[in-house]
Amino acid sequence: MSRAIFASALTTAVVFLPALWMCAYYVSATVSAALGVVFILGRFLYAATYVSDPRRRGAGFAIGMCVVETVWERRRTLTDPPTDAIGPRP
């Protein structure tokens, strides 16, 4: 059972860590740290519920994925070039 939890954490970390680093660089280190703490708490909740009842692990997974989505969106909104109806601005 612990191998499944570790494998899930590892596959999520591959997406999360680069996004967190980019969020720290482009947005704020404080925001990035806060989101990292929420992500870790979500992973702990996922692991605890997975051990007790695997069918209830959805809440921890949802917290982690919401943080990943938030980090990616924050990074994207600040790094993508602005566009208007005519096209990209020079």
Coordinates of C-alpha atoms in Angstrom, one line a residue:
M1 CA 0.0 0.0 0.0
S2 CA 2.8 2.4 0.8
R3 CA 4.3 1.9 -2.7
A4 CA 1.0 3.2 -4.3
I5 CA 1.1 6.3 -2.1
F6 CA 4.7 6.9 -2.9
A7 CA 4.1 6.4 -6.6
S8 CA 1.2 8.8 -6.6
A9 CA 3.3 11.5 -4.8
L10 CA 6.1 11.0 -7.2
T11 CA 4.0 11.4 -10.3
T12 CA 2.3 14.5 -8.9
A13 CA 5.7 16.0 -7.9
V14 CA 6.9 15.8 -11.4
V15 CA 4.2 18.3 -12.4
F16 CA 4.0 20.3 -9.2
L17 CA 7.6 21.2 -8.4
P18 CA 8.5 22.9 -11.7
A19 CA 5.2 24.8 -11.6
L20 CA 6.0 25.8 -8.0
W21 CA 9.4 27.1 -8.9
M22 CA 8.0 29.1 -11.8
C23 CA 5.4 30.5 -9.6
A24 CA 8.1 31.6 -7.1
Y25 CA 10.1 33.2 -9.9
Y26 CA 7.2 35.0 -11.7
V27 CA 4.7 35.6 -9.0
S28 CA 6.0 35.6 -5.4
A29 CA 8.1 33.3 -3.2
T30 CA 5.6 33.9 -0.4
V31 CA 2.6 32.8 -2.5
S32 CA 4.6 29.9 -3.8
A33 CA 5.5 28.8 -0.3
A34 CA 1.9 29.1 0.9
L35 CA 0.7 27.0 -2.0
G36 CA 3.4 24.4 -1.3
V37 CA 2.3 24.0 2.3
V38 CA -1.3 23.5 1.2
F39 CA -0.1 21.0 -1.4
I40 CA 1.8 19.1 1.3
L41 CA -1.2 19.1 3.7
G42 CA -3.3 17.7 0.8
R43 CA -0.8 14.9 0.2
F44 CA -0.8 14.0 3.9
L45 CA -4.6 13.9 3.9
Y46 CA -4.4 11.7 0.7
A47 CA -2.0 9.3 2.3
A48 CA -3.9 9.1 5.6
T49 CA -7.2 8.4 3.9
Y50 CA -5.7 6.0 1.4
V51 CA -4.4 3.8 4.2
S52 CA -7.7 3.9 6.2
D53 CA -10.1 3.7 3.2
P54 CA -8.9 4.1 -0.3
R55 CA -12.3 5.1 -1.6
R56 CA -12.2 8.3 0.5
R57 CA -8.8 9.6 -0.8
G58 CA -10.5 12.0 -3.2
A59 CA -10.4 15.0 -0.9
G60 CA -6.6 14.9 -0.5
F61 CA -6.2 14.4 -4.2
A62 CA -8.5 17.3 -5.0
I63 CA -6.6 19.6 -2.7
G64 CA -3.4 18.7 -4.4
M65 CA -4.7 19.1 -7.9
C66 CA -6.4 22.4 -7.1
V67 CA -3.1 23.7 -5.9
V68 CA -1.3 22.4 -9.0
E69 CA -3.9 24.1 -11.3
T70 CA -3.7 27.4 -9.3
V71 CA 0.1 27.4 -9.6
W72 CA 0.0 26.7 -13.4
E73 CA -2.7 29.4 -13.9
R74 CA -0.8 32.0 -11.9
R75 CA 2.4 31.3 -13.9
R76 CA 0.5 31.3 -17.2
T77 CA -1.3 34.6 -16.7
L78 CA 2.0 36.4 -15.9
T79 CA 4.3 34.8 -18.5
D80 CA 2.1 34.6 -21.6
P81 CA 2.3 37.7 -23.9
P82 CA -0.8 39.9 -23.9
T83 CA -3.0 39.7 -27.0
D84 CA -5.8 41.8 -28.3
A85 CA -8.2 41.6 -31.3
I86 CA -5.5 42.5 -33.8
G87 CA -2.8 40.2 -32.5
P88 CA 0.1 40.0 -30.2
R89 CA 1.5 43.3 -28.9
P90 CA 5.1 44.0 -29.9

